[in-house]
Amino acid sequence: MRVSTRGEYGVRAMFDLALHFGDGPIALKTVAERQVVSEHYLEQLMAALRKAGLVKSKRGAQGGYELANSPANVSIGEIIRVLEGPITPLDCLDADVETGTGPYCRAPERCVLRNLWKELQDSMTQVLDNTTLEDLRQDAYRLEVAE
Amino acid sequence: MRVSTRGEYGVRAMFDLALHFGDGPIALKTVAERQVVSEHYLEQLMAALRKAGLVKSKRGAQGGYELANSPANVSIGEIIRVLEGPITPLDCLDADVETGTGPYCRAPERCVLRNLWKELQDSMTQVLDNTTLEDLRQDAYRLEVAE
DNA sequence: TTCATTTCCGACTAAATACGTAGGAATTGA
DNA sequence: TCAATTCCTACGTATTTAGTCGGAAATGAA
């Protein structure tokens, strides 16, 4: 029931970029130092975020990363999905019955426990999809910890 | 962000015992067959649930397991905690600052992201702690799938 | 008593996942 | 030209997950 370091560090990095949104590209080295995570490891996460279109990159000297969209338009849920896959307590919840994706839930309408896990999933996505980087940025200013 | 098979199978087994609550001990073999999981594996889960006081066991012929308390008094959250540990997206949320448990969150009041993860945790426990085995039992009768 | 049934217990293991590291090629601005 | 920086592939290792295996101990029934 945990978020992995991919998700945790990824959100931290995106939050960092949100604090500096509009300042042009930020070098990964800078983000890694501020957030105290391995630069090489962050690199992998940024590659995924870039391919998903959440960040833009610029190579070479004075290069770096920046958000592709304004912080208000990036939810934490998007970030987590890119880095960890679907937000679901059980794979079978997302399996497509029509296409037969996955060997699960051939009779979801008869699965009593499905409702339970579905409720859990909904409550998680409710929080993650309705919180944006802008929300976090404002929290940071309230807490006076913006860097 | 997934529940492991320990949690999933454990809830299934407890649900099964709830459906037969009051019928005396149920052999694990029976539960394993009905829920289609390995009996040996379930055995390990039941050991944990027994030590936590959620089920009672009776050894020998005609022996088996039964709920220690009525289904209405057993929440899914309890079951999950016994089998998977604390329900939290990040270990640092549960680390005790006073005793210094865990090397995390030495300044939680300054951690912007903490609020986010805390909200996520709350939304999860909200669902899991407020659903009981009795709720599931009633769902089963509504769906007419009680065995 | 004997025996089949059933829980109880500890060890073992194979596969997957998590969490990175290493090394270097390609690009870019100064 | 060169230092800074992204980009890419591969590798490695520790932990967790998801079980299996074999037998000891207890118990009710015949």
mmCIF file with all atom_site columns, N, CA and C in Angstrom, chain B residues 61-101:
data_model
loop_
_atom_site.group_PDB
_atom_site.id
_atom_site.type_symbol
_atom_site.label_atom_id
_atom_site.label_alt_id
_atom_site.label_comp_id
_atom_site.label_asym_id
_atom_site.label_entity_id
_atom_site.label_seq_id
_atom_site.pdbx_PDB_ins_code
_atom_site.Cartn_x
_atom_site.Cartn_y
_atom_site.Cartn_z
_atom_site.occupancy
_atom_site.B_iso_or_equiv
_atom_site.pdbx_formal_charge
_atom_site.auth_seq_id
_atom_site.auth_comp_id
_atom_site.auth_asym_id
_atom_site.auth_atom_id
_atom_site.pdbx_PDB_model_num
ATOM 1   N N  . ALA B 1 61  ? -9.006  -33.413 14.257 1.00 0.00 ? 61  ALA B N  1
ATOM 2   C CA . ALA B 1 61  ? -10.167 -33.756 13.434 1.00 0.00 ? 61  ALA B CA 1
ATOM 3   C C  . ALA B 1 61  ? -11.345 -32.865 13.799 1.00 0.00 ? 61  ALA B C  1
ATOM 4   N N  . GLN B 1 62  ? -12.086 -32.474 12.798 1.00 0.00 ? 62  GLN B N  1
ATOM 5   C CA . GLN B 1 62  ? -13.234 -31.557 12.964 1.00 0.00 ? 62  GLN B CA 1
ATOM 6   C C  . GLN B 1 62  ? -12.788 -30.171 13.425 1.00 0.00 ? 62  GLN B C  1
ATOM 7   N N  . GLY B 1 63  ? -11.485 -29.944 13.374 1.00 0.00 ? 63  GLY B N  1
ATOM 8   C CA . GLY B 1 63  ? -10.976 -28.645 13.787 1.00 0.00 ? 63  GLY B CA 1
ATOM 9   C C  . GLY B 1 63  ? -11.118 -27.634 12.678 1.00 0.00 ? 63  GLY B C  1
ATOM 10  N N  . GLY B 1 64  ? -10.482 -26.480 12.875 1.00 0.00 ? 64  GLY B N  1
ATOM 11  C CA . GLY B 1 64  ? -10.549 -25.442 11.855 1.00 0.00 ? 64  GLY B CA 1
ATOM 12  C C  . GLY B 1 64  ? -10.459 -24.063 12.475 1.00 0.00 ? 64  GLY B C  1
ATOM 13  N N  . TYR B 1 65  ? -10.868 -23.083 11.700 1.00 0.00 ? 65  TYR B N  1
ATOM 14  C CA . TYR B 1 65  ? -10.802 -21.698 12.165 1.00 0.00 ? 65  TYR B CA 1
ATOM 15  C C  . TYR B 1 65  ? -12.189 -21.068 12.194 1.00 0.00 ? 65  TYR B C  1
ATOM 16  N N  . GLU B 1 66  ? -12.355 -20.106 13.090 1.00 0.00 ? 66  GLU B N  1
ATOM 17  C CA . GLU B 1 66  ? -13.572 -19.295 13.068 1.00 0.00 ? 66  GLU B CA 1
ATOM 18  C C  . GLU B 1 66  ? -13.233 -17.893 13.558 1.00 0.00 ? 66  GLU B C  1
ATOM 19  N N  . LEU B 1 67  ? -14.067 -16.941 13.212 1.00 0.00 ? 67  LEU B N  1
ATOM 20  C CA . LEU B 1 67  ? -13.847 -15.564 13.649 1.00 0.00 ? 67  LEU B CA 1
ATOM 21  C C  . LEU B 1 67  ? -13.870 -15.502 15.172 1.00 0.00 ? 67  LEU B C  1
ATOM 22  N N  . ALA B 1 68  ? -12.992 -14.685 15.735 1.00 0.00 ? 68  ALA B N  1
ATOM 23  C CA . ALA B 1 68  ? -12.973 -14.510 17.186 1.00 0.00 ? 68  ALA B CA 1
ATOM 24  C C  . ALA B 1 68  ? -14.060 -13.531 17.622 1.00 0.00 ? 68  ALA B C  1
ATOM 25  N N  . ASN B 1 69  ? -14.472 -12.672 16.688 1.00 0.00 ? 69  ASN B N  1
ATOM 26  C CA . ASN B 1 69  ? -15.508 -11.682 17.003 1.00 0.00 ? 69  ASN B CA 1
ATOM 27  C C  . ASN B 1 69  ? -16.566 -11.677 15.904 1.00 0.00 ? 69  ASN B C  1
ATOM 28  N N  . SER B 1 70  ? -17.700 -11.117 16.182 1.00 0.00 ? 70  SER B N  1
ATOM 29  C CA . SER B 1 70  ? -18.760 -11.098 15.180 1.00 0.00 ? 70  SER B CA 1
ATOM 30  C C  . SER B 1 70  ? -18.352 -10.204 14.011 1.00 0.00 ? 70  SER B C  1
ATOM 31  N N  . PRO B 1 71  ? -18.787 -10.574 12.823 1.00 0.00 ? 71  PRO B N  1
ATOM 32  C CA . PRO B 1 71  ? -18.403 -9.868  11.594 1.00 0.00 ? 71  PRO B CA 1
ATOM 33  C C  . PRO B 1 71  ? -18.574 -8.351  11.675 1.00 0.00 ? 71  PRO B C  1
ATOM 34  N N  . ALA B 1 72  ? -19.556 -7.891  12.409 1.00 0.00 ? 72  ALA B N  1
ATOM 35  C CA . ALA B 1 72  ? -19.798 -6.451  12.506 1.00 0.00 ? 72  ALA B CA 1
ATOM 36  C C  . ALA B 1 72  ? -18.681 -5.751  13.261 1.00 0.00 ? 72  ALA B C  1
ATOM 37  N N  . ASN B 1 73  ? -17.923 -6.518  14.024 1.00 0.00 ? 73  ASN B N  1
ATOM 38  C CA . ASN B 1 73  ? -16.849 -5.912  14.825 1.00 0.00 ? 73  ASN B CA 1
ATOM 39  C C  . ASN B 1 73  ? -15.457 -6.105  14.243 1.00 0.00 ? 73  ASN B C  1
ATOM 40  N N  . VAL B 1 74  ? -15.403 -6.527  12.994 1.00 0.00 ? 74  VAL B N  1
ATOM 41  C CA . VAL B 1 74  ? -14.105 -6.704  12.348 1.00 0.00 ? 74  VAL B CA 1
ATOM 42  C C  . VAL B 1 74  ? -14.036 -5.830  11.108 1.00 0.00 ? 74  VAL B C  1
ATOM 43  N N  . SER B 1 75  ? -13.133 -4.860  11.128 1.00 0.00 ? 75  SER B N  1
ATOM 44  C CA . SER B 1 75  ? -12.986 -4.006  9.948  1.00 0.00 ? 75  SER B CA 1
ATOM 45  C C  . SER B 1 75  ? -11.923 -4.564  9.011  1.00 0.00 ? 75  SER B C  1
ATOM 46  N N  . ILE B 1 76  ? -12.046 -4.190  7.749  1.00 0.00 ? 76  ILE B N  1
ATOM 47  C CA . ILE B 1 76  ? -11.070 -4.626  6.758  1.00 0.00 ? 76  ILE B CA 1
ATOM 48  C C  . ILE B 1 76  ? -9.702  -4.039  7.082  1.00 0.00 ? 76  ILE B C  1
ATOM 49  N N  . GLY B 1 77  ? -9.715  -2.826  7.621  1.00 0.00 ? 77  GLY B N  1
ATOM 50  C CA . GLY B 1 77  ? -8.454  -2.192  7.996  1.00 0.00 ? 77  GLY B CA 1
ATOM 51  C C  . GLY B 1 77  ? -7.648  -3.020  8.981  1.00 0.00 ? 77  GLY B C  1
ATOM 52  N N  . GLU B 1 78  ? -8.332  -3.590  9.973  1.00 0.00 ? 78  GLU B N  1
ATOM 53  C CA . GLU B 1 78  ? -7.639  -4.440  10.948 1.00 0.00 ? 78  GLU B CA 1
ATOM 54  C C  . GLU B 1 78  ? -6.935  -5.600  10.260 1.00 0.00 ? 78  GLU B C  1
ATOM 55  N N  . ILE B 1 79  ? -7.668  -6.234  9.366  1.00 0.00 ? 79  ILE B N  1
ATOM 56  C CA . ILE B 1 79  ? -7.133  -7.410  8.665  1.00 0.00 ? 79  ILE B CA 1
ATOM 57  C C  . ILE B 1 79  ? -5.890  -7.028  7.869  1.00 0.00 ? 79  ILE B C  1
ATOM 58  N N  . ILE B 1 80  ? -6.012  -5.952  7.118  1.00 0.00 ? 80  ILE B N  1
ATOM 59  C CA . ILE B 1 80  ? -4.898  -5.498  6.288  1.00 0.00 ? 80  ILE B CA 1
ATOM 60  C C  . ILE B 1 80  ? -3.684  -5.158  7.151  1.00 0.00 ? 80  ILE B C  1
ATOM 61  N N  . ARG B 1 81  ? -3.908  -4.479  8.263  1.00 0.00 ? 81  ARG B N  1
ATOM 62  C CA . ARG B 1 81  ? -2.780  -4.095  9.123  1.00 0.00 ? 81  ARG B CA 1
ATOM 63  C C  . ARG B 1 81  ? -2.042  -5.316  9.660  1.00 0.00 ? 81  ARG B C  1
ATOM 64  N N  . VAL B 1 82  ? -2.806  -6.335  10.034 1.00 0.00 ? 82  VAL B N  1
ATOM 65  C CA . VAL B 1 82  ? -2.164  -7.555  10.542 1.00 0.00 ? 82  VAL B CA 1
ATOM 66  C C  . VAL B 1 82  ? -1.300  -8.197  9.461  1.00 0.00 ? 82  VAL B C  1
ATOM 67  N N  . LEU B 1 83  ? -1.802  -8.217  8.242  1.00 0.00 ? 83  LEU B N  1
ATOM 68  C CA . LEU B 1 83  ? -1.121  -8.948  7.180  1.00 0.00 ? 83  LEU B CA 1
ATOM 69  C C  . LEU B 1 83  ? -0.097  -8.137  6.403  1.00 0.00 ? 83  LEU B C  1
ATOM 70  N N  . GLU B 1 84  ? -0.259  -6.813  6.384  1.00 0.00 ? 84  GLU B N  1
ATOM 71  C CA . GLU B 1 84  ? 0.640   -6.000  5.577  1.00 0.00 ? 84  GLU B CA 1
ATOM 72  C C  . GLU B 1 84  ? 1.315   -4.876  6.343  1.00 0.00 ? 84  GLU B C  1
ATOM 73  N N  . GLY B 1 85  ? 1.006   -4.738  7.611  1.00 0.00 ? 85  GLY B N  1
ATOM 74  C CA . GLY B 1 85  ? 1.580   -3.624  8.365  1.00 0.00 ? 85  GLY B CA 1
ATOM 75  C C  . GLY B 1 85  ? 0.757   -2.365  8.208  1.00 0.00 ? 85  GLY B C  1
ATOM 76  N N  . PRO B 1 86  ? 1.286   -1.257  8.711  1.00 0.00 ? 86  PRO B N  1
ATOM 77  C CA . PRO B 1 86  ? 0.541   0.008   8.721  1.00 0.00 ? 86  PRO B CA 1
ATOM 78  C C  . PRO B 1 86  ? 0.028   0.405   7.341  1.00 0.00 ? 86  PRO B C  1
ATOM 79  N N  . ILE B 1 87  ? -1.158  0.968   7.324  1.00 0.00 ? 87  ILE B N  1
ATOM 80  C CA . ILE B 1 87  ? -1.732  1.458   6.071  1.00 0.00 ? 87  ILE B CA 1
ATOM 81  C C  . ILE B 1 87  ? -1.230  2.883   5.879  1.00 0.00 ? 87  ILE B C  1
ATOM 82  N N  . THR B 1 88  ? -0.223  3.028   5.045  1.00 0.00 ? 88  THR B N  1
ATOM 83  C CA . THR B 1 88  ? 0.368   4.346   4.820  1.00 0.00 ? 88  THR B CA 1
ATOM 84  C C  . THR B 1 88  ? 1.101   4.342   3.493  1.00 0.00 ? 88  THR B C  1
ATOM 85  N N  . PRO B 1 89  ? 0.962   5.434   2.739  1.00 0.00 ? 89  PRO B N  1
ATOM 86  C CA . PRO B 1 89  ? 1.669   5.494   1.463  1.00 0.00 ? 89  PRO B CA 1
ATOM 87  C C  . PRO B 1 89  ? 3.174   5.663   1.646  1.00 0.00 ? 89  PRO B C  1
ATOM 88  N N  . LEU B 1 90  ? 3.566   6.237   2.796  1.00 0.00 ? 90  LEU B N  1
ATOM 89  C CA . LEU B 1 90  ? 4.989   6.494   3.049  1.00 0.00 ? 90  LEU B CA 1
ATOM 90  C C  . LEU B 1 90  ? 5.294   6.165   4.515  1.00 0.00 ? 90  LEU B C  1
ATOM 91  N N  . ASP B 1 91  ? 6.344   5.410   4.758  1.00 0.00 ? 91  ASP B N  1
ATOM 92  C CA . ASP B 1 91  ? 6.680   5.015   6.125  1.00 0.00 ? 91  ASP B CA 1
ATOM 93  C C  . ASP B 1 91  ? 6.818   6.210   7.049  1.00 0.00 ? 91  ASP B C  1
ATOM 94  N N  . CYS B 1 92  ? 7.363   7.319   6.510  1.00 0.00 ? 92  CYS B N  1
ATOM 95  C CA . CYS B 1 92  ? 7.660   8.454   7.366  1.00 0.00 ? 92  CYS B CA 1
ATOM 96  C C  . CYS B 1 92  ? 6.413   9.030   8.028  1.00 0.00 ? 92  CYS B C  1
ATOM 97  N N  . LEU B 1 93  ? 5.236   8.778   7.466  1.00 0.00 ? 93  LEU B N  1
ATOM 98  C CA . LEU B 1 93  ? 4.011   9.311   8.061  1.00 0.00 ? 93  LEU B CA 1
ATOM 99  C C  . LEU B 1 93  ? 3.753   8.713   9.428  1.00 0.00 ? 93  LEU B C  1
ATOM 100 N N  . ASP B 1 94  ? 4.148   7.449   9.591  1.00 0.00 ? 94  ASP B N  1
ATOM 101 C CA . ASP B 1 94  ? 3.879   6.756   10.835 1.00 0.00 ? 94  ASP B CA 1
ATOM 102 C C  . ASP B 1 94  ? 5.063   6.808   11.803 1.00 0.00 ? 94  ASP B C  1
ATOM 103 N N  . ALA B 1 95  ? 6.190   7.304   11.340 1.00 0.00 ? 95  ALA B N  1
ATOM 104 C CA . ALA B 1 95  ? 7.355   7.375   12.211 1.00 0.00 ? 95  ALA B CA 1
ATOM 105 C C  . ALA B 1 95  ? 7.037   8.311   13.376 1.00 0.00 ? 95  ALA B C  1
ATOM 106 N N  . ASP B 1 96  ? 7.457   7.881   14.553 1.00 0.00 ? 96  ASP B N  1
ATOM 107 C CA . ASP B 1 96  ? 7.175   8.671   15.746 1.00 0.00 ? 96  ASP B CA 1
ATOM 108 C C  . ASP B 1 96  ? 8.316   9.658   15.989 1.00 0.00 ? 96  ASP B C  1
ATOM 109 N N  . VAL B 1 97  ? 7.981   10.933  15.932 1.00 0.00 ? 97  VAL B N  1
ATOM 110 C CA . VAL B 1 97  ? 9.014   11.959  16.075 1.00 0.00 ? 97  VAL B CA 1
ATOM 111 C C  . VAL B 1 97  ? 9.569   11.968  17.505 1.00 0.00 ? 97  VAL B C  1
ATOM 112 N N  . GLU B 1 98  ? 8.690   11.775  18.461 1.00 0.00 ? 98  GLU B N  1
ATOM 113 C CA . GLU B 1 98  ? 9.107   11.782  19.876 1.00 0.00 ? 98  GLU B CA 1
ATOM 114 C C  . GLU B 1 98  ? 10.195  10.744  20.135 1.00 0.00 ? 98  GLU B C  1
ATOM 115 N N  . THR B 1 99  ? 9.848   9.509   19.850 1.00 0.00 ? 99  THR B N  1
ATOM 116 C CA . THR B 1 99  ? 10.787  8.422   20.129 1.00 0.00 ? 99  THR B CA 1
ATOM 117 C C  . THR B 1 99  ? 11.890  8.329   19.087 1.00 0.00 ? 99  THR B C  1
ATOM 118 N N  . GLY B 1 100 ? 11.711  9.075   17.990 1.00 0.00 ? 100 GLY B N  1
ATOM 119 C CA . GLY B 1 100 ? 12.731  9.027   16.953 1.00 0.00 ? 100 GLY B CA 1
ATOM 120 C C  . GLY B 1 100 ? 12.672  7.769   16.112 1.00 0.00 ? 100 GLY B C  1
ATOM 121 N N  . THR B 1 101 ? 11.526  7.097   16.126 1.00 0.00 ? 101 THR B N  1
ATOM 122 C CA . THR B 1 101 ? 11.365  5.899   15.299 1.00 0.00 ? 101 THR B CA 1
ATOM 123 C C  . THR B 1 101 ? 11.523  6.262   13.830 1.00 0.00 ? 101 THR B C  1
#
